[in-house]
Coordinates of C-alpha atoms and ligand atoms in Angstrom, one line a residue:
M447 CA -21.9 0.4 -13.4
K448 CA -18.6 1.7 -14.8
L449 CA -20.5 3.5 -17.6
L450 CA -22.9 5.1 -15.2
K451 CA -20.1 6.3 -13.0
N452 CA -18.3 7.8 -16.0
K453 CA -21.5 9.5 -17.1
R454 CA -21.9 11.0 -13.6
N455 CA -18.4 12.2 -13.7
L456 CA -19.0 13.8 -17.0
I457 CA -22.0 15.7 -15.7
I458 CA -20.1 17.0 -12.7
L459 CA -17.3 18.1 -14.9
F460 CA -19.6 19.8 -17.2
A461 CA -21.4 21.6 -14.4
I462 CA -18.1 22.9 -13.0
L463 CA -16.9 24.0 -16.4
S464 CA -20.1 26.0 -17.0
I465 CA -19.9 27.7 -13.7
V466 CA -16.3 28.7 -14.5
I467 CA -17.2 30.0 -17.9
V468 CA -20.3 31.9 -16.9
S469 CA -18.6 33.5 -13.9
A470 CA -15.7 34.5 -16.0
F471 CA -18.0 36.0 -18.5
V472 CA -20.0 38.0 -16.0
F473 CA -16.8 39.1 -14.4
L474 CA -15.2 40.3 -17.6
S475 CA -18.4 42.0 -18.9
S476 CA -18.9 43.8 -15.6
K477 CA -15.4 45.0 -15.8
Q478 CA -16.1 46.5 -19.2
E479 CA -19.3 48.3 -18.2
L480 CA -18.0 49.7 -14.9
T481 CA -17.8 53.4 -15.6
E482 CA -15.9 55.8 -13.4
I483 CA -17.9 58.8 -12.5
S484 CA -17.0 61.8 -10.4
Y485 CA -18.8 62.4 -7.1
I486 CA -20.5 65.5 -8.6
E487 CA -21.8 63.4 -11.5
F488 CA -23.0 60.8 -9.0
N489 CA -24.9 63.5 -7.0
K490 CA -26.5 64.7 -10.2
N491 CA -27.6 61.2 -11.0
L492 CA -28.9 60.7 -7.5
E493 CA -31.0 63.8 -7.7
N494 CA -32.4 62.8 -11.1
G495 CA -33.4 59.4 -9.5
N496 CA -31.1 57.5 -12.0
I497 CA -29.5 55.3 -9.3
Q498 CA -30.9 51.9 -8.5
S499 CA -28.5 50.6 -5.9
V500 CA -25.2 51.4 -4.1
N501 CA -22.7 49.1 -2.5
L502 CA -21.7 50.8 0.7
T503 CA -18.2 50.0 1.9
N504 CA -15.6 51.8 4.0
K505 CA -13.2 51.7 1.1
E506 CA -12.1 54.7 -0.9
E507 CA -14.5 53.9 -3.7
I508 CA -18.0 52.7 -3.9
T509 CA -19.8 50.9 -6.6
G510 CA -23.4 50.8 -7.7
V511 CA -25.9 50.2 -10.4
F512 CA -27.8 52.7 -12.6
K513 CA -31.5 52.2 -13.3
D514 CA -30.5 51.1 -16.8
G515 CA -28.4 48.3 -15.4
K516 CA -25.0 49.8 -16.0
L517 CA -22.4 49.6 -13.3
F518 CA -20.5 52.6 -12.0
R519 CA -17.7 53.5 -9.6
T520 CA -17.2 56.7 -7.7
D521 CA -15.4 58.2 -4.7
N522 CA -16.7 57.3 -1.3
P523 CA -17.5 60.5 0.5
R524 CA -17.5 58.7 3.9
T525 CA -19.7 61.4 5.4
E526 CA -22.0 60.5 8.2
G527 CA -25.4 61.2 6.6
F528 CA -24.5 59.6 3.3
K529 CA -26.4 56.5 3.9
E530 CA -29.5 58.3 5.0
K531 CA -29.3 60.6 2.0
L532 CA -29.2 57.5 -0.3
L533 CA -32.1 55.9 1.5
N534 CA -34.1 59.1 1.3
S535 CA -33.5 59.2 -2.5
G536 CA -35.0 55.7 -2.8
V537 CA -31.7 53.9 -3.5
D538 CA -31.2 50.3 -2.6
V539 CA -28.3 50.3 -0.2
K540 CA -26.2 47.2 0.2
E541 CA -23.6 47.2 2.9
T542 CA -20.8 44.7 2.6
D543 CA -18.7 44.6 5.7
G544 CA -15.9 46.4 4.0
N545 CA -13.6 44.5 1.9
S546 CA -15.4 43.0 -1.0
T547 CA -16.7 44.8 -3.9
I548 CA -18.6 43.2 -6.7
G549 CA -15.4 42.7 -8.6
D550 CA -13.8 41.0 -5.6
I551 CA -16.7 38.6 -5.2
L552 CA -16.7 37.8 -8.8
T553 CA -13.0 37.2 -8.8
M554 CA -13.4 34.9 -5.8
I555 CA -16.1 32.9 -7.6
V556 CA -14.0 32.5 -10.7
V557 CA -11.0 31.5 -8.7
L558 CA -12.9 29.1 -6.5
S559 CA -14.6 27.5 -9.4
A560 CA -11.4 27.1 -11.3
F561 CA -9.8 25.6 -8.2
S562 CA -12.5 23.2 -7.5
G563 CA -12.5 22.1 -11.1
L564 CA -8.8 21.6 -11.1
F565 CA -9.0 19.8 -7.7
Y566 CA -11.7 17.6 -9.0
L567 CA -9.7 16.7 -12.1
V568 CA -6.5 16.0 -10.1
S569 CA -8.3 13.9 -7.5
R570 CA -10.2 12.0 -10.1
N571 CA -6.9 11.1 -11.9
S572 CA -5.1 10.1 -8.7
N573 CA -8.1 7.9 -7.8
K574 CA -7.9 6.3 -11.1
L575 CA -4.3 5.6 -10.6
A576 CA -4.7 4.3 -7.1
E577 CA -7.3 1.8 -8.1
K578 CA -9.0 1.7 -11.4
E579 CA -12.1 -0.2 -10.4
M580 CA -12.1 0.4 -6.7
T581 CA -15.5 1.4 -5.3
K582 CA -14.7 4.8 -3.9
M583 CA -16.1 6.3 -0.7
S584 CA -18.8 8.2 -2.6
D585 CA -20.1 4.9 -3.9
I586 CA -20.5 3.6 -0.5
D587 CA -22.4 6.6 0.6
G588 CA -24.3 6.1 -2.6
D589 CA -25.5 2.8 -4.1
G590 CA -22.8 0.5 -2.8
E591 CA -24.0 -2.6 -4.6
N592 CA -21.0 -3.9 -6.5
S593 CA -20.8 -7.5 -7.2
S594 CA -17.4 -8.5 -8.3
T595 CA -17.2 -10.7 -11.4
I596 CA -13.6 -11.7 -10.7
T597 CA -12.9 -15.2 -9.7
F598 CA -9.9 -17.1 -8.4
D599 CA -9.0 -18.0 -12.0
D600 CA -8.1 -14.4 -12.5
V601 CA -5.4 -14.7 -9.9
A602 CA -2.3 -16.6 -10.8
G603 CA 0.2 -17.9 -8.3
N604 CA -0.5 -17.2 -4.6
D605 CA -1.8 -20.8 -4.3
E606 CA -1.7 -21.0 -0.5
V607 CA -3.6 -17.7 0.0
K608 CA -6.1 -18.9 -2.6
E609 CA -6.7 -22.1 -0.8
S610 CA -7.2 -20.3 2.5
L611 CA -9.7 -17.9 0.9
K612 CA -11.6 -20.7 -0.9
E613 CA -12.5 -22.1 2.5
M614 CA -14.1 -18.7 3.3
V615 CA -16.2 -18.7 0.2
D616 CA -18.2 -21.5 1.8
F617 CA -18.4 -19.7 5.1
I618 CA -19.9 -16.7 3.3
R619 CA -22.3 -18.7 1.2
E620 CA -23.7 -21.0 3.9
P621 CA -23.0 -19.4 7.3
E622 CA -26.1 -21.3 8.6
K623 CA -24.3 -24.6 8.0
Y624 CA -21.3 -23.6 10.1
E625 CA -23.5 -22.2 12.8
R626 CA -25.2 -25.6 13.1
Y627 CA -21.9 -27.1 13.8
G628 CA -21.0 -24.4 16.2
A629 CA -18.1 -23.2 14.1
R630 CA -17.1 -19.6 14.3
M631 CA -16.6 -17.8 11.0
P632 CA -13.5 -15.6 10.8
R633 CA -14.5 -12.0 10.7
G634 CA -11.3 -10.5 9.3
V635 CA -8.5 -11.5 7.0
L636 CA -5.4 -9.5 6.7
L637 CA -3.5 -9.8 3.4
Y638 CA 0.0 -8.5 3.7
G639 CA 2.8 -8.2 1.2
P640 CA 4.4 -5.8 -1.3
P641 CA 2.3 -3.5 -3.5
G642 CA 0.9 -4.9 -6.7
T643 CA 0.9 -8.6 -5.6
G644 CA -2.8 -9.1 -6.1
K645 CA -4.2 -8.4 -2.6
T646 CA -7.1 -6.3 -4.0
L647 CA -7.6 -8.9 -6.7
L648 CA -7.8 -11.7 -4.2
A649 CA -10.4 -9.8 -2.1
K650 CA -12.5 -9.2 -5.2
A651 CA -12.2 -12.8 -6.2
L652 CA -13.4 -13.8 -2.8
A653 CA -16.6 -11.7 -3.3
G654 CA -16.9 -12.9 -6.9
E655 CA -16.7 -16.6 -6.0
A656 CA -19.1 -16.1 -3.1
R657 CA -21.4 -14.0 -5.4
V658 CA -21.8 -11.3 -2.8
P659 CA -21.4 -7.5 -3.1
F660 CA -17.9 -6.1 -2.7
F661 CA -17.4 -2.9 -0.7
A662 CA -14.0 -1.3 -1.0
V663 CA -12.4 1.6 0.8
T664 CA -8.8 2.9 1.3
G665 CA -7.4 3.5 4.8
S666 CA -6.0 6.9 3.8
D667 CA -9.4 8.0 2.7
F668 CA -10.4 8.1 6.3
I669 CA -7.5 10.0 7.5
Q670 CA -7.6 13.0 5.1
V671 CA -11.1 13.9 6.2
Y672 CA -12.2 16.3 9.0
A673 CA -12.2 15.3 12.6
G674 CA -14.8 12.8 13.5
L675 CA -15.8 12.1 9.9
G676 CA -13.5 9.1 9.6
A677 CA -15.4 7.3 12.4
S678 CA -18.8 8.1 11.0
R679 CA -17.7 7.0 7.6
I680 CA -16.7 3.6 9.0
R681 CA -20.1 3.4 10.7
S682 CA -21.9 4.2 7.5
L683 CA -19.8 1.7 5.5
F684 CA -20.8 -1.1 7.9
K685 CA -24.4 0.0 7.8
K686 CA -24.4 -0.3 4.1
A687 CA -22.7 -3.6 4.3
R688 CA -25.2 -5.0 6.8
A689 CA -28.0 -3.8 4.7
A690 CA -26.6 -5.8 1.8
G691 CA -26.6 -8.9 3.9
K692 CA -23.7 -11.1 3.0
C693 CA -20.8 -9.3 1.6
V694 CA -17.0 -8.7 1.4
I695 CA -15.7 -5.4 2.8
F696 CA -12.2 -4.6 1.6
I697 CA -10.0 -2.0 3.4
D698 CA -6.9 -1.2 1.5
E699 CA -3.9 0.4 3.3
I700 CA -5.2 -0.5 6.7
D701 CA -2.0 0.7 8.2
A702 CA -3.1 4.3 7.5
L703 CA -5.7 4.0 10.2
G704 CA -4.4 1.2 12.2
K705 CA -0.8 2.4 13.0
K706 CA 0.8 1.3 16.2
R707 CA -0.2 3.6 18.9
K708 CA 2.7 5.2 20.7
G709 CA 2.3 5.1 24.4
G710 CA -0.1 7.5 26.0
A711 CA 0.9 10.8 24.5
S712 CA -0.6 11.3 21.1
N713 CA -0.9 14.3 18.9
G714 CA -4.0 15.6 17.2
S715 CA -3.8 13.7 14.0
S716 CA -3.2 10.3 15.6
D717 CA -6.2 11.1 17.9
E718 CA -8.3 11.2 14.7
S719 CA -7.0 7.9 13.4
D720 CA -7.5 6.4 16.9
R721 CA -11.1 7.3 16.7
T722 CA -11.4 5.9 13.3
L723 CA -9.7 2.7 14.3
N724 CA -11.9 2.3 17.4
A725 CA -15.0 2.7 15.2
L726 CA -13.7 0.0 13.0
L727 CA -13.0 -2.4 15.9
T728 CA -16.4 -1.7 17.4
E729 CA -18.1 -2.3 14.1
M730 CA -16.2 -5.5 13.6
S731 CA -17.1 -6.9 17.0
G732 CA -20.6 -5.6 16.5
F733 CA -21.8 -7.7 13.6
K734 CA -23.1 -11.1 14.5
E735 CA -20.9 -14.1 13.9
N736 CA -22.0 -16.3 11.0
Q737 CA -23.7 -13.4 9.3
G738 CA -21.8 -13.9 6.1
I739 CA -19.8 -10.7 6.2
I740 CA -16.0 -10.8 5.9
V741 CA -13.7 -7.9 6.2
V742 CA -10.5 -8.2 4.2
A743 CA -7.8 -5.7 4.9
A744 CA -4.5 -5.2 3.0
T745 CA -1.2 -3.7 4.0
N746 CA 2.4 -3.8 2.8
R747 CA 3.7 -3.1 6.3
V748 CA 2.3 -5.6 8.8
D749 CA 5.0 -4.7 11.3
T750 CA 3.6 -1.2 11.9
L751 CA 0.0 -2.4 12.6
D752 CA -1.6 -1.8 15.9
E753 CA -1.9 -5.1 17.8
A754 CA -5.5 -4.4 18.6
L755 CA -6.2 -5.2 14.9
L756 CA -4.6 -8.6 15.1
R757 CA -6.5 -9.9 18.1
P758 CA -8.9 -12.8 17.9
G759 CA -12.3 -11.8 16.5
R760 CA -10.6 -9.2 14.4
F761 CA -8.1 -9.7 11.7
D762 CA -7.0 -13.0 13.2
R763 CA -6.3 -14.7 9.8
Q764 CA -3.1 -13.2 8.4
L765 CA -2.0 -14.3 5.0
E766 CA 1.2 -13.3 3.2
V767 CA 0.9 -12.3 -0.4
G768 CA 4.4 -12.4 -1.6
L769 CA 6.2 -11.5 -4.8
P770 CA 5.8 -14.3 -7.4
D771 CA 8.5 -16.8 -8.1
I772 CA 9.4 -17.8 -11.6
N773 CA 6.6 -20.2 -12.0
A774 CA 4.0 -17.9 -10.7
R775 CA 5.4 -15.1 -12.9
Y776 CA 5.0 -17.4 -15.9
K777 CA 1.3 -18.0 -15.0
I778 CA 0.6 -14.3 -14.5
L779 CA 2.2 -13.5 -17.8
E780 CA 0.1 -16.2 -19.5
L781 CA -3.0 -14.8 -17.9
H782 CA -2.3 -11.3 -19.1
S783 CA -1.4 -12.5 -22.6
K784 CA -4.7 -14.4 -23.1
N785 CA -6.5 -11.7 -25.0
K786 CA -3.4 -10.3 -26.8
P787 CA -1.9 -11.4 -30.1
I788 CA 1.4 -12.8 -29.0
S789 CA 4.0 -13.8 -31.6
K790 CA 4.9 -17.5 -31.6
Q791 CA 8.5 -16.5 -31.1
V792 CA 7.8 -15.1 -27.7
D793 CA 8.9 -17.5 -24.9
L794 CA 7.0 -16.4 -21.8
R795 CA 9.2 -18.8 -19.7
K796 CA 12.2 -16.6 -20.7
V797 CA 10.3 -13.5 -19.9
A798 CA 9.4 -15.0 -16.5
Y799 CA 13.1 -15.8 -16.0
Q800 CA 14.1 -12.2 -16.7
T801 CA 11.5 -10.5 -14.4
V802 CA 12.8 -11.4 -11.0
Y803 CA 11.3 -9.1 -8.3
F804 CA 8.4 -8.1 -10.6
S805 CA 5.0 -8.0 -8.9
G806 CA 1.9 -9.1 -10.6
A807 CA 1.0 -5.5 -11.3
K808 CA 4.3 -4.9 -13.0
L809 CA 4.0 -8.0 -15.1
E810 CA 0.5 -6.9 -16.1
S811 CA 1.9 -3.5 -17.1
L812 CA 4.8 -5.2 -18.9
M813 CA 2.3 -7.0 -21.2
N814 CA 0.2 -3.9 -21.5
E815 CA 3.2 -1.7 -22.5
S816 CA 4.2 -4.4 -25.0
A817 CA 0.8 -4.4 -26.6
M818 CA 0.8 -0.6 -26.9
L819 CA 4.2 -0.7 -28.6
A820 CA 3.0 -3.4 -31.1
A821 CA -0.1 -1.3 -31.8
R822 CA 1.9 1.9 -32.3
Y823 CA 4.2 0.2 -34.8
N824 CA 1.2 -1.5 -36.4
D825 CA 2.9 -4.9 -36.1
N826 CA 0.8 -8.0 -36.5
S827 CA 1.6 -9.4 -33.1
I828 CA 3.6 -8.7 -29.9
N829 CA 7.2 -9.8 -30.3
M830 CA 10.3 -10.0 -28.2
V831 CA 11.5 -6.6 -29.3
H832 CA 8.3 -5.0 -27.9
I833 CA 8.6 -6.9 -24.7
D834 CA 12.3 -5.9 -24.2
K835 CA 11.5 -2.3 -24.8
A836 CA 8.5 -2.4 -22.4
F837 CA 10.7 -4.1 -19.8
Y838 CA 12.9 -1.0 -19.6
T839 CA 9.9 1.3 -19.6
V840 CA 8.4 -0.5 -16.6
I841 CA 11.7 -0.5 -14.7
A842 CA 12.4 3.1 -15.5
G843 CA 9.1 4.2 -14.0
E844 CA 9.8 3.0 -10.5
E845 CA 11.6 4.3 -7.5
K846 CA 15.1 3.0 -6.8
K847 CA 14.2 1.6 -3.4
D848 CA 11.6 -0.8 -4.9
R849 CA 13.6 -1.6 -8.0
S850 CA 12.6 -4.8 -9.6
Y851 CA 15.8 -5.3 -11.5
I852 CA 18.3 -7.7 -10.1
S853 CA 21.5 -8.5 -11.9
I854 CA 22.4 -12.1 -12.6
E855 CA 25.4 -11.6 -10.3
E856 CA 23.2 -10.4 -7.4
K857 CA 20.9 -13.3 -7.9
K858 CA 23.8 -15.7 -7.7
V859 CA 25.1 -14.1 -4.5
T860 CA 21.6 -14.4 -2.9
A861 CA 21.3 -18.0 -4.0
Y862 CA 24.6 -19.0 -2.4
H863 CA 23.8 -17.0 0.7
E864 CA 20.4 -18.6 1.2
A865 CA 21.7 -22.0 0.3
G866 CA 24.3 -21.6 3.1
H867 CA 21.6 -21.0 5.7
A868 CA 19.6 -24.0 4.5
L869 CA 22.6 -26.3 4.3
V870 CA 23.9 -25.5 7.8
T871 CA 20.4 -25.7 9.3
K872 CA 20.0 -29.3 8.0
L873 CA 23.6 -30.3 9.0
T874 CA 23.5 -28.9 12.5
S875 CA 19.9 -29.5 13.5
P876 CA 18.3 -32.1 11.3
L877 CA 15.1 -31.8 13.4
N878 CA 14.7 -28.2 12.5
R879 CA 12.5 -27.7 9.5
V880 CA 13.3 -25.5 6.6
T881 CA 9.8 -24.9 5.1
K882 CA 10.8 -22.9 2.2
I883 CA 14.0 -21.4 0.7
S884 CA 13.6 -18.5 -1.7
I885 CA 15.7 -15.9 -3.4
I886 CA 12.8 -13.6 -3.8
P887 CA 12.7 -10.9 -1.1
S888 CA 9.8 -11.0 1.3
T889 CA 8.7 -9.1 4.3
K890 CA 10.9 -11.4 6.3
G891 CA 14.2 -10.8 4.6
A892 CA 15.8 -8.5 2.2
G893 CA 17.5 -11.0 -0.2
G894 CA 15.3 -14.0 0.4
F895 CA 14.8 -16.2 3.3
S896 CA 14.9 -19.7 4.7
M897 CA 12.5 -20.3 7.4
N898 CA 13.5 -22.5 10.3
I899 CA 10.9 -23.8 12.6
P900 CA 12.5 -25.5 15.6
P901 CA 10.6 -28.4 17.0
D902 CA 8.3 -27.3 19.9
K903 CA 10.4 -26.8 23.0
L904 CA 10.1 -25.0 26.2
Y905 CA 13.7 -24.3 26.6
Q906 CA 16.6 -23.8 24.3
S907 CA 19.8 -25.7 25.1
K908 CA 23.3 -24.2 24.7
E909 CA 23.8 -26.5 21.8
D910 CA 20.6 -25.2 20.1
I911 CA 21.8 -21.6 20.5
L912 CA 25.3 -22.4 19.1
N913 CA 23.7 -24.1 16.1
H914 CA 21.4 -21.1 15.5
I915 CA 24.3 -18.8 15.6
M916 CA 26.1 -21.0 13.0
V917 CA 23.0 -21.0 10.8
A918 CA 22.9 -17.2 11.0
L919 CA 26.6 -17.0 10.1
A920 CA 26.2 -19.5 7.2
G921 CA 24.9 -16.9 4.7
R922 CA 28.0 -14.8 5.0
A923 CA 30.3 -17.8 5.2
S924 CA 29.0 -19.3 2.0
E925 CA 29.4 -15.9 0.2
E926 CA 33.0 -15.8 1.4
I927 CA 33.8 -19.3 0.2
I928 CA 32.3 -18.9 -3.2
F929 CA 33.1 -15.3 -4.1
G930 CA 36.1 -14.5 -1.9
K931 CA 36.6 -12.3 1.2
D932 CA 36.5 -9.1 -0.8
K933 CA 33.2 -9.9 -2.4
I934 CA 31.1 -10.4 0.7
T935 CA 27.9 -8.2 0.8
T936 CA 25.8 -6.3 3.2
G937 CA 23.1 -8.9 2.8
A938 CA 24.2 -10.4 6.1
L939 CA 23.3 -7.4 8.2
N940 CA 20.2 -9.0 9.8
D941 CA 22.0 -12.3 10.3
L942 CA 24.8 -10.6 12.2
Q943 CA 22.4 -8.8 14.4
K944 CA 20.7 -12.0 15.3
A945 CA 24.0 -13.8 15.8
T946 CA 25.4 -11.1 18.1
D947 CA 22.1 -10.9 20.0
M948 CA 22.1 -14.7 20.6
L949 CA 25.7 -14.8 21.5
V950 CA 25.7 -12.0 24.0
S951 CA 22.6 -13.4 25.7
M952 CA 24.3 -16.8 25.9
I953 CA 27.3 -15.3 27.6
A954 CA 25.9 -12.5 29.7
R955 CA 22.4 -13.5 30.5
Y956 CA 22.0 -17.3 30.4
G957 CA 25.3 -18.0 32.1
M958 CA 26.2 -20.6 29.5
D959 CA 29.8 -19.7 28.8
D960 CA 32.3 -21.6 31.1
N961 CA 34.8 -18.7 31.0
T962 CA 32.3 -16.2 32.1
G963 CA 30.4 -18.1 34.7
L964 CA 26.9 -17.7 36.0
L965 CA 26.7 -13.9 36.4
N966 CA 23.7 -12.2 34.7
F967 CA 25.2 -9.0 33.4
E968 CA 21.7 -7.5 33.0
V969 CA 21.5 -7.4 36.8
L970 CA 24.9 -5.7 37.0
L971 CA 24.6 -3.2 34.1
G972 CA 20.9 -2.9 33.2
D973 CA 20.0 -2.9 29.6
N974 CA 23.5 -1.9 28.6
I975 CA 25.3 -5.2 28.5
G976 CA 27.2 -4.1 25.5
S977 CA 29.1 -1.5 27.5
S978 CA 31.0 -4.3 29.2
A979 CA 34.4 -4.6 27.5
Y980 CA 34.7 -8.0 28.9
V981 CA 31.5 -9.2 27.3
V982 CA 32.5 -7.7 24.0
D983 CA 35.9 -9.3 24.0
R984 CA 34.4 -12.7 24.9
A985 CA 31.7 -12.5 22.3
K986 CA 34.3 -11.5 19.7
K987 CA 36.4 -14.5 20.4
L988 CA 33.5 -16.9 20.4
I989 CA 32.0 -15.6 17.2
E990 CA 35.3 -16.0 15.4
E991 CA 35.4 -19.6 16.6
L992 CA 31.9 -20.2 15.5
Y993 CA 32.4 -18.6 12.1
S994 CA 35.4 -20.7 11.3
K995 CA 33.5 -23.8 12.4
T996 CA 30.7 -22.8 10.0
L997 CA 33.2 -22.2 7.1
N998 CA 34.7 -25.7 7.6
L999 CA 31.3 -27.3 7.8
I1000 CA 30.3 -25.7 4.5
K1001 CA 33.6 -26.5 2.8
E1002 CA 33.2 -30.2 3.7
N1003 CA 29.8 -30.1 2.0
I1004 CA 30.6 -27.8 -0.8
S1005 CA 28.9 -30.0 -3.5
K1006 CA 25.6 -29.9 -1.6
L1007 CA 25.9 -26.2 -1.4
E1008 CA 26.5 -26.0 -5.1
N1009 CA 23.5 -28.2 -5.8
I1010 CA 21.1 -26.2 -3.7
S1011 CA 22.3 -22.9 -5.2
E1012 CA 22.0 -24.2 -8.7
R1013 CA 18.4 -25.4 -8.1
L1014 CA 17.6 -22.0 -6.6
L1015 CA 19.0 -20.1 -9.5
I1016 CA 16.7 -22.0 -11.8
N1017 CA 13.5 -22.2 -9.7
E1018 CA 14.1 -19.3 -7.3
T1019 CA 12.3 -21.3 -4.6
M1020 CA 12.7 -24.7 -3.1
D1021 CA 10.6 -26.7 -0.7
E1022 CA 11.7 -28.9 2.1
D1023 CA 11.4 -32.2 0.2
E1024 CA 13.8 -31.1 -2.6
L1025 CA 16.2 -29.8 0.0
N1026 CA 16.2 -33.1 1.9
T1027 CA 16.8 -35.0 -1.3
I1028 CA 19.9 -32.9 -2.0
I1029 CA 21.1 -33.1 1.6
N1030 CA 20.7 -36.9 1.8
S1031 CA 22.3 -37.6 -1.6
A1032 CA 25.7 -39.1 -1.4
A1033 CA 28.1 -36.5 -2.5
Ligands
LIG1389 P1 -2.3 -5.0 -4.5 O1 -3.7 -4.9 -4.0 O2 -1.6 -6.1 -3.8 O3 -1.5 -3.8 -4.4 P2 -3.6 -5.4 -6.9 O4 -4.5 -6.6 -6.6 O5 -4.2 -4.1 -7.0 O6 -2.4 -5.5 -6.0 O7 -2.9 -5.8 -8.3 C1 -3.0 -4.8 -9.4 C2 -3.1 -5.5 -10.7 O8 -2.0 -6.3 -11.0 C3 -4.3 -6.5 -10.8 O9 -5.5 -5.8 -11.1 C4 -3.8 -7.5 -11.8 O10 -4.0 -7.0 -13.1 C5 -2.3 -7.6 -11.6 N1 -2.0 -8.7 -10.7 C6 -1.4 -8.6 -9.5 N2 -1.2 -9.8 -9.0 C7 -1.7 -10.7 -9.9 C8 -1.8 -12.1 -9.8 N3 -1.3 -12.9 -8.8 N4 -2.4 -12.7 -10.9 C9 -2.9 -12.0 -11.9 N5 -2.8 -10.6 -12.0 C10 -2.2 -10.0 -11.0
LIG1390 ZN1 21.1 -14.3 5.6

C-alpha cells in the first residue's frame, strides 16, 4: 500500500517535472527563433505567400509564423482592412483578445507548471509531517481500503482509554450479538488531549484489533476546500465507509469543522464549516445502529467543540488521552526501544524520570534522534550520551508554550500545591472523593489537578461551600508554607477565580452570610455584583479568614503534606487508595 502510494507520487512528480522542462524548452527556443522584421518586409513576405499564420492582437506588435515554421514579430499596423487583407492572402488569422502573445502564454505555462510542482512538493511534505501513515483524502476518493495492522500492544499507557476501546472491538466484530440483546452500539468516540499522546494510534489500534478497514481524514482538510465541497466530501467518505461494511472512521482535528457556533450571525467561512458539520451529523445519524461502523474523532481542544457534536447518538463517549506519567513514559520508551540496539548502561527508568511533560510522540522522537546520533557516530549501541543530546534536540524544536521541560524546582512546587488541595479535601470533607492527583498538566489544570467529586447532592450547604473555598485556597497556602511568602506562584490563578466566585455567590446571591443578610445582589445590581464596594469588602474579609484557617489546617498536618508531596515527586500521580493510606496514617 505504502509502496504503491509512493510509486504514484513519483509518477505525478515526474509528469510535472517533464511539463516544466518541455515548456521551458519550447519557451526558450521560441524566444531564440523569434525574428524581428519590419512592416515592409512583412508585406513582402505576405505578397510572396511565405506567411502561414498571424496572431492578431491590439498590441503594438503582432507575432506570426512563416511557412518554414520560424516565428516573427513585426509592428501592428492597426488599420481597418488589415485582417481582411491577411485572410485574402490565405493566412491563418488567430485573434487573441488582446493581451497574450505566444510568449506570454508560454511564460504562463512555465510559471504555472513550476508553481504546481512546487505546491505539490510542499503539500506532500506537510502531509508527511502531519501524519505519516494517515490515509489522505485522495485515498478515500480512491481505493479507501486500509486495514490497520496496529494493535493495542502498540500503545503504551492510556490504560483506561484502552479498556474502553476494547469493549468497542467486540461491538464492531459482532454487532448482531448486541442487537439481539437490544443494546445500542455507540456511534462516535471523542478522544481529547494534547497533541502526540496517541489518539491516532488508538483509533488505528481499534481498527486493527477489530480487523476492519480504517478511514482517516483531518478536519482542516474539509475547511480549506471550496464552498460546498466539504459537505460532499463528508458524504463520499461515509459512502465509502458504508460500502466497506464494518469499519473505523477517524476524524482528526474535529474542532476545525465542529467549532462552537457563535449565536446567529456568522461570517462566510463559518457558514462553510457549518455546512460540513451538518453533513457530518446527518451522516452519523444516518447509518443504522449496530452496523459495525464507529466514528472516532480527536481534538486537543474539547472546550471549543460545538455541543451538537457531543449529544447522544453522536460523539457521546468522550475519553481523555492525557500526557503520560512516569510509568507510562517508561513503557512508551521501552516500546520504542524494542527494535533498537540500546546499551546496557542506559536506564530507561531514569530517562522516564527526566522527561516530564513529554508526550508519546516526543518520547518516540527522542529514541529516534538517539538512534540517529548513534548511527552517525558509528557507535555499537545507543548510550546515555546520545540520549542526552537527543533530549535537547527534541526540546529545542518545540514552541515555548508547549515546552516539555520542567525544572525540578517547578515540579516540587506543583507537587506541594496539588498535595495541598488533596490534603485539605480529605480533611474538610472526608466524603468527597479525590479520584486522582497528578502533577502532569491536563486539559483540566495547568500544573496538575486533583479531582474532587462531591457525593451526589441536590443542594450545597454553606458548610460545603466554605470547605470548597478552603480546598481551592489550599494550593496557594501549601506553597506559602513550604517555600515562603515571596516564592508563591501564578499557579493558583484558577483556584482564586473559583474561590472568589464561590464566595461572592455565597454572600451576595445565596444569602448565606449573617452580616449581609438575605438580599440577592443580582436582583439589585444585575450581573455586576462585583461593582458593589460592600460585597468586595465583605468578600475580602471572609477570604482572609478562610485563608488563615486553611494555613493552620495544613500546618497541623504538615507531615501528611510532606508525605503526599514526596510520593507525587516520585510517581507523579497518586490514586485515592494511596492518598487515604497517608491521610489515615498516624502522624
Ligand atoms: P495524536 O493523534 O494524539 O496527536 P499520535 O497517535 O499521532 O498522536 O502519536 C504520534 C506517534 O507518537 C505515534 O505514531 C507513536 O509512535 C507515538 N506515540 C504516541 N503516544 C504513544 C503511546 N501511548 N504509546 C506508544 N507510542 C506512542
Ligand atoms: Zn491549584
